[in-house]
JSON list of C-alpha atoms in Angstrom, two decimals:
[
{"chain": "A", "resi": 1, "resn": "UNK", "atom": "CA", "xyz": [-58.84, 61.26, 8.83]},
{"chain": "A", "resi": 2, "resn": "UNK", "atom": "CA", "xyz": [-56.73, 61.18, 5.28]},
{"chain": "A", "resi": 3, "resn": "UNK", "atom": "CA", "xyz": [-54.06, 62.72, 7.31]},
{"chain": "A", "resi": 4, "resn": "UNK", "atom": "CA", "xyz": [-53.99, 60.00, 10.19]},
{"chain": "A", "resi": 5, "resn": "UNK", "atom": "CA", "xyz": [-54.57, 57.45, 7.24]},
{"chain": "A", "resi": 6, "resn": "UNK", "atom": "CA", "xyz": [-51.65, 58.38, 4.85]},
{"chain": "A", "resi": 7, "resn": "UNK", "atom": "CA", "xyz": [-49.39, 58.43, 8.35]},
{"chain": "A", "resi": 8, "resn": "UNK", "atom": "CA", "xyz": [-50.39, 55.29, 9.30]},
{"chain": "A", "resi": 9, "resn": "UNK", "atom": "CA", "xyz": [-49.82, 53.90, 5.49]},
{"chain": "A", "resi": 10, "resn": "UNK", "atom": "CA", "xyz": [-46.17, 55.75, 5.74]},
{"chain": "A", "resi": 11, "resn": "UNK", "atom": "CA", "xyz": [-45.19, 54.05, 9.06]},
{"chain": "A", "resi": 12, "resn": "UNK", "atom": "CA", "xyz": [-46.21, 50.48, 7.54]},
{"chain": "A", "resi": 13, "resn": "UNK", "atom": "CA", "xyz": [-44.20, 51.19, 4.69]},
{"chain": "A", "resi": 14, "resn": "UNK", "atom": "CA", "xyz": [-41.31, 52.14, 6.20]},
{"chain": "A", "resi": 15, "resn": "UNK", "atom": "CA", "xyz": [-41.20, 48.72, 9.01]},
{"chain": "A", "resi": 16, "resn": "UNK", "atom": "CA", "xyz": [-42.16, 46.99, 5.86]},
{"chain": "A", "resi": 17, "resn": "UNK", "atom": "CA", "xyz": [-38.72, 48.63, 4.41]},
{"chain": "A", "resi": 18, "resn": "UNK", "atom": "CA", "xyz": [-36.70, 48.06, 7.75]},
{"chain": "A", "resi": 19, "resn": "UNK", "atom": "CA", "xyz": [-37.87, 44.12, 7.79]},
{"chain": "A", "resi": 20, "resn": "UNK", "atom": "CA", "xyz": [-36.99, 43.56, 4.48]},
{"chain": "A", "resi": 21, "resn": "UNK", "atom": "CA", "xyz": [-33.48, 44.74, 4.75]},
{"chain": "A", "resi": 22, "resn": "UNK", "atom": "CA", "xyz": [-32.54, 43.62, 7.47]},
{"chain": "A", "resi": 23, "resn": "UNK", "atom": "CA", "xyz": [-33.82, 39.63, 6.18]},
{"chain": "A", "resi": 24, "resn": "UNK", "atom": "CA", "xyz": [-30.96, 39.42, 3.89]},
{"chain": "A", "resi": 25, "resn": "UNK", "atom": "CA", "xyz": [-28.49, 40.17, 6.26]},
{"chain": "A", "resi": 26, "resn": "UNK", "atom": "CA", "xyz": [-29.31, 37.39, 8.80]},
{"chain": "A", "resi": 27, "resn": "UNK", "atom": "CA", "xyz": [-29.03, 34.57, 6.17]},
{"chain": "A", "resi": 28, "resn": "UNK", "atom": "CA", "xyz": [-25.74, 36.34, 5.30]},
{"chain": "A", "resi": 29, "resn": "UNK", "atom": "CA", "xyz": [-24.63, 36.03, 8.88]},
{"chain": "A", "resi": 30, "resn": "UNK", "atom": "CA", "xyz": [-26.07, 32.57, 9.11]},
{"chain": "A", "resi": 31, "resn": "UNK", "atom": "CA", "xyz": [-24.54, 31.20, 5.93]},
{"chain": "A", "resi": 32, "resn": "UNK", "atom": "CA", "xyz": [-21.02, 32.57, 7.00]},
{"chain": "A", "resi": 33, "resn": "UNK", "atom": "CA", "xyz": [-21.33, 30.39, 10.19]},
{"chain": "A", "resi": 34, "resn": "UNK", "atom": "CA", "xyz": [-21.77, 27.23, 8.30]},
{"chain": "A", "resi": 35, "resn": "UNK", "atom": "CA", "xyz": [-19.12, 27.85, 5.83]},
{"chain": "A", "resi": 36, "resn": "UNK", "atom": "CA", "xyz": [-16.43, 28.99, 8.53]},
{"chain": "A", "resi": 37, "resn": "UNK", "atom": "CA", "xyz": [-17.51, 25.88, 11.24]},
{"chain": "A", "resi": 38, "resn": "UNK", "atom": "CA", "xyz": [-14.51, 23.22, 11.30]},
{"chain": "A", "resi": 39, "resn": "UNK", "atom": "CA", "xyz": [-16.05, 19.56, 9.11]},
{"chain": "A", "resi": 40, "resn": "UNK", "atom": "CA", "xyz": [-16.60, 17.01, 11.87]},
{"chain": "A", "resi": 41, "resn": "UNK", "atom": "CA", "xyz": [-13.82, 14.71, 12.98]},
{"chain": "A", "resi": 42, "resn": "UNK", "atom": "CA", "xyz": [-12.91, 11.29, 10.24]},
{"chain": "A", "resi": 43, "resn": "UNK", "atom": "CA", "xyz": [-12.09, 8.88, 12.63]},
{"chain": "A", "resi": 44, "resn": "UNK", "atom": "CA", "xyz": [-10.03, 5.52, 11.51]},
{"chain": "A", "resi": 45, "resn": "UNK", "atom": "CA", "xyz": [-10.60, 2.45, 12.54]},
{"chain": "A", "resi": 46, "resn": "UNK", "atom": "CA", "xyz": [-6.99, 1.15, 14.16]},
{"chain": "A", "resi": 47, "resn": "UNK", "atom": "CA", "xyz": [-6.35, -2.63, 13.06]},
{"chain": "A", "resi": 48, "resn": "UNK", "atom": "CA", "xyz": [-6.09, -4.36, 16.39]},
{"chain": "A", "resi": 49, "resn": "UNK", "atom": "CA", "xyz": [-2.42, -5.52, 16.07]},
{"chain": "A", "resi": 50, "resn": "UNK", "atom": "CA", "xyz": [-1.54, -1.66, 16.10]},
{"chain": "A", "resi": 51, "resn": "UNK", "atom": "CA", "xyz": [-3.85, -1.16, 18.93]},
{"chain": "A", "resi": 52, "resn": "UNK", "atom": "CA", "xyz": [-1.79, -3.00, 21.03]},
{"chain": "A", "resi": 53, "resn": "UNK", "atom": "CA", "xyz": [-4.02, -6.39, 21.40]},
{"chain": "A", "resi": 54, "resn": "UNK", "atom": "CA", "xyz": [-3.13, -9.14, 23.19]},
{"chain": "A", "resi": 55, "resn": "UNK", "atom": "CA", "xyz": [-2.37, -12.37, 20.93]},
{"chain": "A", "resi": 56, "resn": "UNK", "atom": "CA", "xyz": [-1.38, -15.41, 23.23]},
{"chain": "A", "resi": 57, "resn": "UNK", "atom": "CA", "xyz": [0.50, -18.01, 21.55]},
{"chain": "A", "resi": 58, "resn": "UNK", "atom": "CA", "xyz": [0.98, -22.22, 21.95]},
{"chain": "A", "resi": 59, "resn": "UNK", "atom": "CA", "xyz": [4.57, -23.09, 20.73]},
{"chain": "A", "resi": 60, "resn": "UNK", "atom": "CA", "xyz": [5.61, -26.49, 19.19]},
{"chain": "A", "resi": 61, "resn": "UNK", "atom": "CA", "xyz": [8.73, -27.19, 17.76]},
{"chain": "A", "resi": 62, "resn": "UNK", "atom": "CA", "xyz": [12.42, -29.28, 18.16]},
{"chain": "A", "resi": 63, "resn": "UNK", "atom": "CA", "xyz": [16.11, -27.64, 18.65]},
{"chain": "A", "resi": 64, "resn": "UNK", "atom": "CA", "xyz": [15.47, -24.73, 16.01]},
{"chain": "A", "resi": 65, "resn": "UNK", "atom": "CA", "xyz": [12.27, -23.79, 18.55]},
{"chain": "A", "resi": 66, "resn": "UNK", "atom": "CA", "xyz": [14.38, -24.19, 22.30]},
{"chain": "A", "resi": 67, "resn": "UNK", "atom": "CA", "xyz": [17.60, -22.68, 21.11]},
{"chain": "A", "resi": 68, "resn": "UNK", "atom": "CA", "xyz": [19.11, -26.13, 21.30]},
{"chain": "A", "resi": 69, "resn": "UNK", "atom": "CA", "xyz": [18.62, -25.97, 24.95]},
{"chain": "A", "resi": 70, "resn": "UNK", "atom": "CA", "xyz": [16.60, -28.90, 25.51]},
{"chain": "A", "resi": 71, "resn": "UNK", "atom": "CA", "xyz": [13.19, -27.76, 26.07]},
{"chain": "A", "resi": 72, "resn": "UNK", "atom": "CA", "xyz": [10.99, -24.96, 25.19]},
{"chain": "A", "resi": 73, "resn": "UNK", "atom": "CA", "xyz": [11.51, -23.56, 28.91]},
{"chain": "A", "resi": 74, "resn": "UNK", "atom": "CA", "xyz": [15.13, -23.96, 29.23]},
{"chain": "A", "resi": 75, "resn": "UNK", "atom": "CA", "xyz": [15.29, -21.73, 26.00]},
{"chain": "A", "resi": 76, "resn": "UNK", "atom": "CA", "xyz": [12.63, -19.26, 27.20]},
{"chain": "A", "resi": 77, "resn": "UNK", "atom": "CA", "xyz": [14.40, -19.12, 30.54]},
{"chain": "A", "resi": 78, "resn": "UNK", "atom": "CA", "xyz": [17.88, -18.53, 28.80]},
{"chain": "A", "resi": 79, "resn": "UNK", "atom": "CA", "xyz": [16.85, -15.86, 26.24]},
{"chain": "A", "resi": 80, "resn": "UNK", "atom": "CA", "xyz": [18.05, -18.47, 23.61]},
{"chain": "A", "resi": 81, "resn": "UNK", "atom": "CA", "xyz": [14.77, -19.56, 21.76]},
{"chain": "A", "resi": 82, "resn": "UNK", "atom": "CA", "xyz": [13.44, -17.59, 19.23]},
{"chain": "A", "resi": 83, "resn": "UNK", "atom": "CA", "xyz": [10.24, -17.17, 21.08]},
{"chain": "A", "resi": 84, "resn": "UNK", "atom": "CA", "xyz": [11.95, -15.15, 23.91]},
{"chain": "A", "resi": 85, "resn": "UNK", "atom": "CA", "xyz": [12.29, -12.43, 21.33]},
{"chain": "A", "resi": 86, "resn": "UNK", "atom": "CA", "xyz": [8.52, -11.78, 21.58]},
{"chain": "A", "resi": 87, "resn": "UNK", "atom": "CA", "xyz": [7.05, -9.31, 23.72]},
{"chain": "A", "resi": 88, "resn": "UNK", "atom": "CA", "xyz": [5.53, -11.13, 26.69]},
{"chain": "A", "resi": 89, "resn": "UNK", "atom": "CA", "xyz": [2.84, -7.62, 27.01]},
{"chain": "A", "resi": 90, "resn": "UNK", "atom": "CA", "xyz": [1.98, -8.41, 23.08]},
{"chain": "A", "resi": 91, "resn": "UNK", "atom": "CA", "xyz": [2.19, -11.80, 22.52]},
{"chain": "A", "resi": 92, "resn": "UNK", "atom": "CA", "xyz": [2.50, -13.92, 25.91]},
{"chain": "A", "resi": 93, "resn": "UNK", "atom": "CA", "xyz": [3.02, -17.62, 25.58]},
{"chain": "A", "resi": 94, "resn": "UNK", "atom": "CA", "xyz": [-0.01, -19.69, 26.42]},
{"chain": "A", "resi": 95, "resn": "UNK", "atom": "CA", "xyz": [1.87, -22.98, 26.48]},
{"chain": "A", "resi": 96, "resn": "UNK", "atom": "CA", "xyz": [3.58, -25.35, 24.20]},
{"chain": "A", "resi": 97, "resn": "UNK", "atom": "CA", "xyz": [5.94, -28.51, 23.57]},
{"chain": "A", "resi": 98, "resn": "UNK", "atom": "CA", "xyz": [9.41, -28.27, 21.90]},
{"chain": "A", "resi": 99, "resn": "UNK", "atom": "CA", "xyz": [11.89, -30.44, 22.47]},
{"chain": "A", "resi": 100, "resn": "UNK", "atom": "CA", "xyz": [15.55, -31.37, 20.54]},
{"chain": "A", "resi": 101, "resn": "UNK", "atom": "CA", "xyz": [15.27, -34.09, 18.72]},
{"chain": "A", "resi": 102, "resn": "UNK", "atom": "CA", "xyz": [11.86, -34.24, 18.04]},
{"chain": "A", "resi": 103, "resn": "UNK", "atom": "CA", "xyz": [10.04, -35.57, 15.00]},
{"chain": "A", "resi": 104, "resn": "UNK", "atom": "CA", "xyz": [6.28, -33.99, 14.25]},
{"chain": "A", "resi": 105, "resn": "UNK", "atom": "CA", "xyz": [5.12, -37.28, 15.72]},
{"chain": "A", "resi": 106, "resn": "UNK", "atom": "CA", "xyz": [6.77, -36.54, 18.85]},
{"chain": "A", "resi": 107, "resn": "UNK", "atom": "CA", "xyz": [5.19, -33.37, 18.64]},
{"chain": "A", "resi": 108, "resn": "UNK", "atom": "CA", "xyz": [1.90, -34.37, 18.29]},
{"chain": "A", "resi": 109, "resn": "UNK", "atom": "CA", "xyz": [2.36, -36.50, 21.29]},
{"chain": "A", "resi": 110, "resn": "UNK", "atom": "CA", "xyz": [3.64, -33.99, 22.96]},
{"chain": "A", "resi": 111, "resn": "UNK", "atom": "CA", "xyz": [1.18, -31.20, 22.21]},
{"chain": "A", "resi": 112, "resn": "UNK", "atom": "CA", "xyz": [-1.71, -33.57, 23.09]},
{"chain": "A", "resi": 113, "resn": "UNK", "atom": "CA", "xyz": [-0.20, -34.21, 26.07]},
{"chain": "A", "resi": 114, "resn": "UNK", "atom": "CA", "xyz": [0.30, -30.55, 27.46]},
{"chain": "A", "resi": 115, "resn": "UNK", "atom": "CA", "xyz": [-3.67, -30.29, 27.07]},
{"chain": "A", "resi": 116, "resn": "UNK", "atom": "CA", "xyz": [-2.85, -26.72, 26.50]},
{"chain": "A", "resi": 117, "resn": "UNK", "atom": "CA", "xyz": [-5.68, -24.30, 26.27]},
{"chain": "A", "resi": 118, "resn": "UNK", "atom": "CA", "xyz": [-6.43, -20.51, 25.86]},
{"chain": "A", "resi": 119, "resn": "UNK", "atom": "CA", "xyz": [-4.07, -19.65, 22.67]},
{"chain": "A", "resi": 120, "resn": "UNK", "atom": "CA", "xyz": [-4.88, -17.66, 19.85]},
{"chain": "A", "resi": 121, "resn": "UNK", "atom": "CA", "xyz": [-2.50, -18.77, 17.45]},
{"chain": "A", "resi": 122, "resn": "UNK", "atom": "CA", "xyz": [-0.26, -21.95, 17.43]},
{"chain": "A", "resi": 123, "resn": "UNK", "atom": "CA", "xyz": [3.38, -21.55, 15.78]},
{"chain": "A", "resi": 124, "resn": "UNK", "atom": "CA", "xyz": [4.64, -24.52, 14.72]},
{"chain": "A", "resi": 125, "resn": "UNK", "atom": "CA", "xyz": [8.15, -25.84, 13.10]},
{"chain": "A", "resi": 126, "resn": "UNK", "atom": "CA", "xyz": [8.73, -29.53, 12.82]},
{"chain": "A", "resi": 127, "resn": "UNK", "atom": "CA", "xyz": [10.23, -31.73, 10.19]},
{"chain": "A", "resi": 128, "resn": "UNK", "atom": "CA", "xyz": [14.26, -31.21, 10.64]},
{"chain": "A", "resi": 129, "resn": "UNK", "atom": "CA", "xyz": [14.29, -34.71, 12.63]},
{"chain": "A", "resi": 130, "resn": "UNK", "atom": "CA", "xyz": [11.78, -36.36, 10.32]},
{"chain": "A", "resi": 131, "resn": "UNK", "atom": "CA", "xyz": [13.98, -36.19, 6.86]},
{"chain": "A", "resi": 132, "resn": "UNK", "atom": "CA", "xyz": [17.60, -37.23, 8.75]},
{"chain": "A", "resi": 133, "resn": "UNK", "atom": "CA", "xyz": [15.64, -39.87, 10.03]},
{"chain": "A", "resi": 134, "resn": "UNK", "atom": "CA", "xyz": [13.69, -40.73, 6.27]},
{"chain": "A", "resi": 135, "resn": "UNK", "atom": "CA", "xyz": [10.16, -40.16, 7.42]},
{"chain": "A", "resi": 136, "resn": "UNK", "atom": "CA", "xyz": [7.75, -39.05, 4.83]},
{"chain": "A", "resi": 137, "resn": "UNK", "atom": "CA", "xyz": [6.51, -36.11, 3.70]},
{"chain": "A", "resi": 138, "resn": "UNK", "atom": "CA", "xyz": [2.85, -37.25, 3.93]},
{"chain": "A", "resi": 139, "resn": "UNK", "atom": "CA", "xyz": [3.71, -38.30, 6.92]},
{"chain": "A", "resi": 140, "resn": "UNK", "atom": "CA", "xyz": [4.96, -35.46, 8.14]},
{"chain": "A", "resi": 141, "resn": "UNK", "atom": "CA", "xyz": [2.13, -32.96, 6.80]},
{"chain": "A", "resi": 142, "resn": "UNK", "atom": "CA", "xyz": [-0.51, -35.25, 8.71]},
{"chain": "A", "resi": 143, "resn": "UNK", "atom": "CA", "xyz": [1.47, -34.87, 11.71]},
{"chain": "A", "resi": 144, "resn": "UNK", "atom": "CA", "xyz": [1.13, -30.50, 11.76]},
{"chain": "A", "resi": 145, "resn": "UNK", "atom": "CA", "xyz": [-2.54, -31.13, 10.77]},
{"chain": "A", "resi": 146, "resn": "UNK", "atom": "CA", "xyz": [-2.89, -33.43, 14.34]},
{"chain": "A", "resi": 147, "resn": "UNK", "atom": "CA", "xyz": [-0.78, -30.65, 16.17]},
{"chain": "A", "resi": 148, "resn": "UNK", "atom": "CA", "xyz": [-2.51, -27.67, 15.03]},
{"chain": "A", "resi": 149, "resn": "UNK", "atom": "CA", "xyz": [-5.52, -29.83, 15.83]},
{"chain": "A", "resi": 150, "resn": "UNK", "atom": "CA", "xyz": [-4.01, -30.53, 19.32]},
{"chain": "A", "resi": 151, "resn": "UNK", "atom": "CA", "xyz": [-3.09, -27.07, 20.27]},
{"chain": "A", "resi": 152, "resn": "UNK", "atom": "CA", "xyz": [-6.98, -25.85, 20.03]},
{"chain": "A", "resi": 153, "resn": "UNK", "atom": "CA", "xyz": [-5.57, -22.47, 18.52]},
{"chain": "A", "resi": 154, "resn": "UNK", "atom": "CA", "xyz": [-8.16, -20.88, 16.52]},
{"chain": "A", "resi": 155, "resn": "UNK", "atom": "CA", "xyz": [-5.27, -19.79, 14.19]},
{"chain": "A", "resi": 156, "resn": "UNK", "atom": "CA", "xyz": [-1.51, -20.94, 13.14]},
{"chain": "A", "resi": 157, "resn": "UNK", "atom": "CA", "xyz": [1.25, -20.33, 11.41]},
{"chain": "A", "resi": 158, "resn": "UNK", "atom": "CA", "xyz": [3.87, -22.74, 10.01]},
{"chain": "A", "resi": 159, "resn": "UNK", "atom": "CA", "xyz": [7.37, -21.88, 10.65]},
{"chain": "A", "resi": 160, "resn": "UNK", "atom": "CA", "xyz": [9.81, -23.35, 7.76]},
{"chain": "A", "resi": 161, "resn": "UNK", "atom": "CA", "xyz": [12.27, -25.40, 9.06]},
{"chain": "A", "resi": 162, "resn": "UNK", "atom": "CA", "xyz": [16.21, -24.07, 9.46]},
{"chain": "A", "resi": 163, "resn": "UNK", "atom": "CA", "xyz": [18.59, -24.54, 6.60]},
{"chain": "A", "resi": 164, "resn": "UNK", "atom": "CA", "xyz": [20.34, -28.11, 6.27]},
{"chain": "A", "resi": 165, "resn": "UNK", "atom": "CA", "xyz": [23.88, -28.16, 5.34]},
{"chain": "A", "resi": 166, "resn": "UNK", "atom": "CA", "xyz": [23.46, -32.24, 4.83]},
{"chain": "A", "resi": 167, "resn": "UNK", "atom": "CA", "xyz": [19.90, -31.99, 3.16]},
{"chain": "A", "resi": 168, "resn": "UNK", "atom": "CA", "xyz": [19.37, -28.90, 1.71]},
{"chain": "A", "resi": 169, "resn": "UNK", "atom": "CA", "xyz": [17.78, -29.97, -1.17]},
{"chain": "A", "resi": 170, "resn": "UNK", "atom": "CA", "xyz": [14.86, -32.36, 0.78]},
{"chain": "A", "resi": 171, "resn": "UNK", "atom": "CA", "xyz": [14.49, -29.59, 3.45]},
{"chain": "A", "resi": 172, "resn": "UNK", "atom": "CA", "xyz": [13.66, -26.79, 0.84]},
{"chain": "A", "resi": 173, "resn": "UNK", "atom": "CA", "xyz": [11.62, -29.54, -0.89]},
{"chain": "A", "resi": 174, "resn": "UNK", "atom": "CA", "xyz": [9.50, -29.76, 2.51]},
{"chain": "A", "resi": 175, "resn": "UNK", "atom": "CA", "xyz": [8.99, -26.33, 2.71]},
{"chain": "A", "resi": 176, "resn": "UNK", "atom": "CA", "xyz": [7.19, -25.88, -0.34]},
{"chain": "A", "resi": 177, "resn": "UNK", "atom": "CA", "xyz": [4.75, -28.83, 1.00]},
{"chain": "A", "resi": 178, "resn": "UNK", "atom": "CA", "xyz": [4.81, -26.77, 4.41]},
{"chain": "A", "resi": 179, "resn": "UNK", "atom": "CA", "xyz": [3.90, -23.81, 2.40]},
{"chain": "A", "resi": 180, "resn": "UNK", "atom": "CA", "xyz": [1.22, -25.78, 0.30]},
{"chain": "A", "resi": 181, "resn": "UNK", "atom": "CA", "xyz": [-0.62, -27.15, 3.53]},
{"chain": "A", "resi": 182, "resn": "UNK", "atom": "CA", "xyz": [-0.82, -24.19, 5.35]},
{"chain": "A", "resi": 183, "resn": "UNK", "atom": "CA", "xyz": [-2.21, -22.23, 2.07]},
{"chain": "A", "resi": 184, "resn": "UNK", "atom": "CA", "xyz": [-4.51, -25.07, 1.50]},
{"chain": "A", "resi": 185, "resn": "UNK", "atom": "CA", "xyz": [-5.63, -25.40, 5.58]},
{"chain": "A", "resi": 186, "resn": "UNK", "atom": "CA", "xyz": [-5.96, -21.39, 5.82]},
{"chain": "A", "resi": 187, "resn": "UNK", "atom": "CA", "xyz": [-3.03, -21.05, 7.76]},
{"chain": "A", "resi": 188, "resn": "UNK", "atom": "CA", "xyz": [-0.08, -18.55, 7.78]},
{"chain": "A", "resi": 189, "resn": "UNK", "atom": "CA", "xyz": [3.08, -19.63, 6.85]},
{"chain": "A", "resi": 190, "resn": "UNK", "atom": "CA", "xyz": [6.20, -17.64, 7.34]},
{"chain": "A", "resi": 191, "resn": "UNK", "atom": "CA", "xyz": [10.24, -18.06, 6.50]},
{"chain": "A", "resi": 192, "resn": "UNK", "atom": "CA", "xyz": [11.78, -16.65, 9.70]},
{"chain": "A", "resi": 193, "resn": "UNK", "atom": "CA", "xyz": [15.39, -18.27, 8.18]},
{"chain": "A", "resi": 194, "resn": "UNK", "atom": "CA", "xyz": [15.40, -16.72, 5.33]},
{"chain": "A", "resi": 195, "resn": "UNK", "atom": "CA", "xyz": [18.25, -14.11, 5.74]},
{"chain": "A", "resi": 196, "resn": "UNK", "atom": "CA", "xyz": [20.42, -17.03, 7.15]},
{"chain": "A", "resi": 197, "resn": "UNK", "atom": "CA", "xyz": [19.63, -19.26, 4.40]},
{"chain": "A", "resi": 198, "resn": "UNK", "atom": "CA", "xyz": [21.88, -19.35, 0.84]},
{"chain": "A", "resi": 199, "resn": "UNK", "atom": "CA", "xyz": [20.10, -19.73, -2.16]},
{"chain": "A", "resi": 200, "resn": "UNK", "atom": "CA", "xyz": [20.91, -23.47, -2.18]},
{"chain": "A", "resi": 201, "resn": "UNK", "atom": "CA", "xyz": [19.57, -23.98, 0.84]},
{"chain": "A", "resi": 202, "resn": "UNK", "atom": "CA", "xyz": [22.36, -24.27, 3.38]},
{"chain": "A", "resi": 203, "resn": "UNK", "atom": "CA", "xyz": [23.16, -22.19, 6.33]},
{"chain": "A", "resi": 204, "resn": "UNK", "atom": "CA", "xyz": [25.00, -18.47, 5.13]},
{"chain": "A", "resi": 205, "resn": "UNK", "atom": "CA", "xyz": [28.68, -18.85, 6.73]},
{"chain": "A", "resi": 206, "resn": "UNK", "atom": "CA", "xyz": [27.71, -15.91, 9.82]},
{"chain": "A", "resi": 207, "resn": "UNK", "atom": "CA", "xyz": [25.17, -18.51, 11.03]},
{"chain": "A", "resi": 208, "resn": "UNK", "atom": "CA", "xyz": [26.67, -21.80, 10.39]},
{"chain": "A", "resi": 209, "resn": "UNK", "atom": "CA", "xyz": [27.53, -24.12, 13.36]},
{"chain": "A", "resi": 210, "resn": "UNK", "atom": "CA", "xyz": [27.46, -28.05, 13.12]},
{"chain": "A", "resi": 211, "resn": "UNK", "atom": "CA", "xyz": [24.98, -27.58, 9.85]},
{"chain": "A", "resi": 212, "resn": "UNK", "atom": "CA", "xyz": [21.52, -27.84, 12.00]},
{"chain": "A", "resi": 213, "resn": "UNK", "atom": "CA", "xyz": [21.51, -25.55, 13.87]},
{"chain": "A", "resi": 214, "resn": "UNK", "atom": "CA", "xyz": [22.76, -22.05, 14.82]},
{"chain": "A", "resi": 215, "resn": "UNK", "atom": "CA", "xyz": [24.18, -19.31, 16.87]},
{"chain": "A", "resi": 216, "resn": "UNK", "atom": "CA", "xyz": [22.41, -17.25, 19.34]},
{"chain": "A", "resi": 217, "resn": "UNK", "atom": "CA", "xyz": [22.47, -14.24, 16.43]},
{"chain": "A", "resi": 218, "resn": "UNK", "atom": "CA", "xyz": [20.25, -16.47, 14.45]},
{"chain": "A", "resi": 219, "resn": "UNK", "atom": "CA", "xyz": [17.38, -17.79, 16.87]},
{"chain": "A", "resi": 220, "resn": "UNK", "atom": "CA", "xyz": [17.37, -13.75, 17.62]},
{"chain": "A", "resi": 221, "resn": "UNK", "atom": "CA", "xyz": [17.02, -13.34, 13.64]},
{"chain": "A", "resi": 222, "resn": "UNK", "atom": "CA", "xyz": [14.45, -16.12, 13.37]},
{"chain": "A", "resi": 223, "resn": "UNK", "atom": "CA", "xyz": [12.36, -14.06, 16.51]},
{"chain": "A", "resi": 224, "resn": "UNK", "atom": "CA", "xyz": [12.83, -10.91, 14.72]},
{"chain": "A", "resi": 225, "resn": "UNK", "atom": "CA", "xyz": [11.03, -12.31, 11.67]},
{"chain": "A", "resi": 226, "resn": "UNK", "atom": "CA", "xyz": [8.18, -13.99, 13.71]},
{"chain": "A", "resi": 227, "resn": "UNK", "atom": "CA", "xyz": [7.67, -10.82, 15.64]},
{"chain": "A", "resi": 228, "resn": "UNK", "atom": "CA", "xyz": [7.04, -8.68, 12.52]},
{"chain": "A", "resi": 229, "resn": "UNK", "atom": "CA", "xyz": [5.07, -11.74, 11.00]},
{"chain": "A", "resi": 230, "resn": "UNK", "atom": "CA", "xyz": [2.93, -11.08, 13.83]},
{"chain": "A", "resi": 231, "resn": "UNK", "atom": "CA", "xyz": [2.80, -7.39, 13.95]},
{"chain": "A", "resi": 232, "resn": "UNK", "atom": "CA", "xyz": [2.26, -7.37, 10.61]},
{"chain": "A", "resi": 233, "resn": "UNK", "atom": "CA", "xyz": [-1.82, -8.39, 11.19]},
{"chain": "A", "resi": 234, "resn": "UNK", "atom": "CA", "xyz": [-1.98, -11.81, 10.18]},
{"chain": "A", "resi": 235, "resn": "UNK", "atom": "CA", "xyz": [-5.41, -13.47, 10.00]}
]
């Protein structure tokens, strides 16, 4: 009986033994799993603009907006306006009212008009036809409020008007009150002349034409700068 007893003590000692070392080495194997196993994915949120969103658009404006065509379609259809510059996938037009000669009162009339609905963001550049004809500037900022109004756009930008060779001094003047409203109102407001406009505020000679407006090379310009002021994820 001692003899079955002391071989059945041995035997327990030795699993006992066995169990014990081989413990350690399956937390060993366990712990290199979860030290070798790749961290989970960081994803990044994408800003929409670079996602490739859709941002429709409602365009009001005079000459400096149709290309000096005559109307916002006669420029869009030509290639001239600025506007044609922007990717119809991106940032498809919605509707609008631009026509040459236009004062911002025109364009309010206009705007209201065209009952235009569905845009995200209304661009608007007026005030060119206002100053040559001595309208003022009070005036003229109450007329963008009733257009932006008008347009329904939940968002807008105001587009400084061109250089002036016969004004430069009252248009850059209304741009700074352009700039002021829009920062006041919440709105964007964007320069797309200013590579074709001297530091006095005239046209730069490779865009100059009759000193209002300008060549086909600067409506392109003017698009280029909108497009990348809208690329660029306004709010």
């Amino acid at each position: 009986m001692r003899a079955r007893r002391s071989v059945h003590l041995l035997i327990a000692a030795v699993v006992a033994a066995i169990l014990t070392a081989c413990a350690p080495a399956t937390q060993s194997r366990e712990t290199s799993t979860a030290a070798t196993s790749p961290p989970a994915p960081t994803v990044t949120a994408v800003p929409a603009e670079t996602a490739g969103a859709v941002t429709s658009l409602v365009i009001v404006g005079d000459s400096n907006t149709t290309g000096f065509t005559g109307t916002l379609d006669a420029g869009l259809a030509a290639g001239t306006a600025w506007a044609a510059l922007l990717p119809a996938d991106r940032f498809p037009i919605a509707g609008g009212w631009a026509v040459d000669g236009a004062t911002t009162a025109a364009m309010r009339d206009g705007i209201t008009a065209a009952s235009v609905s569905g845009g995200d963001r209304v661009l608007v550049m007026g005030g060119t036809n206002d100053l040559s004809r001595g309208i003022d500037t009070e005036t003229i900022l109450g007329n963008v409020r009733a257009i932006v109004a008008a347009s329904g756009a939940p968002a807008a930008t105001v587009l400084a008007i061109a250089p002036s060779e016969g004004r430069p001094g009252a248009t850059d003047d209304l741009n700074a009150e352009l700039e002021a409203l829009a920062a006041g109102e919440g709105w964007n407001f964007i320069d797309p002349w200013a590579g074709a406009r001297t530091a006095d505020g005239r046209w730069s000679e490779d865009y100059l034409t009759d000193g209002v407006h300008t060549t086909p090379e600067g409506y392109a310009r003017a698009g280029q700068a909108i497009l990348a002021h809208l690329e660029g994820g306004v709010q």
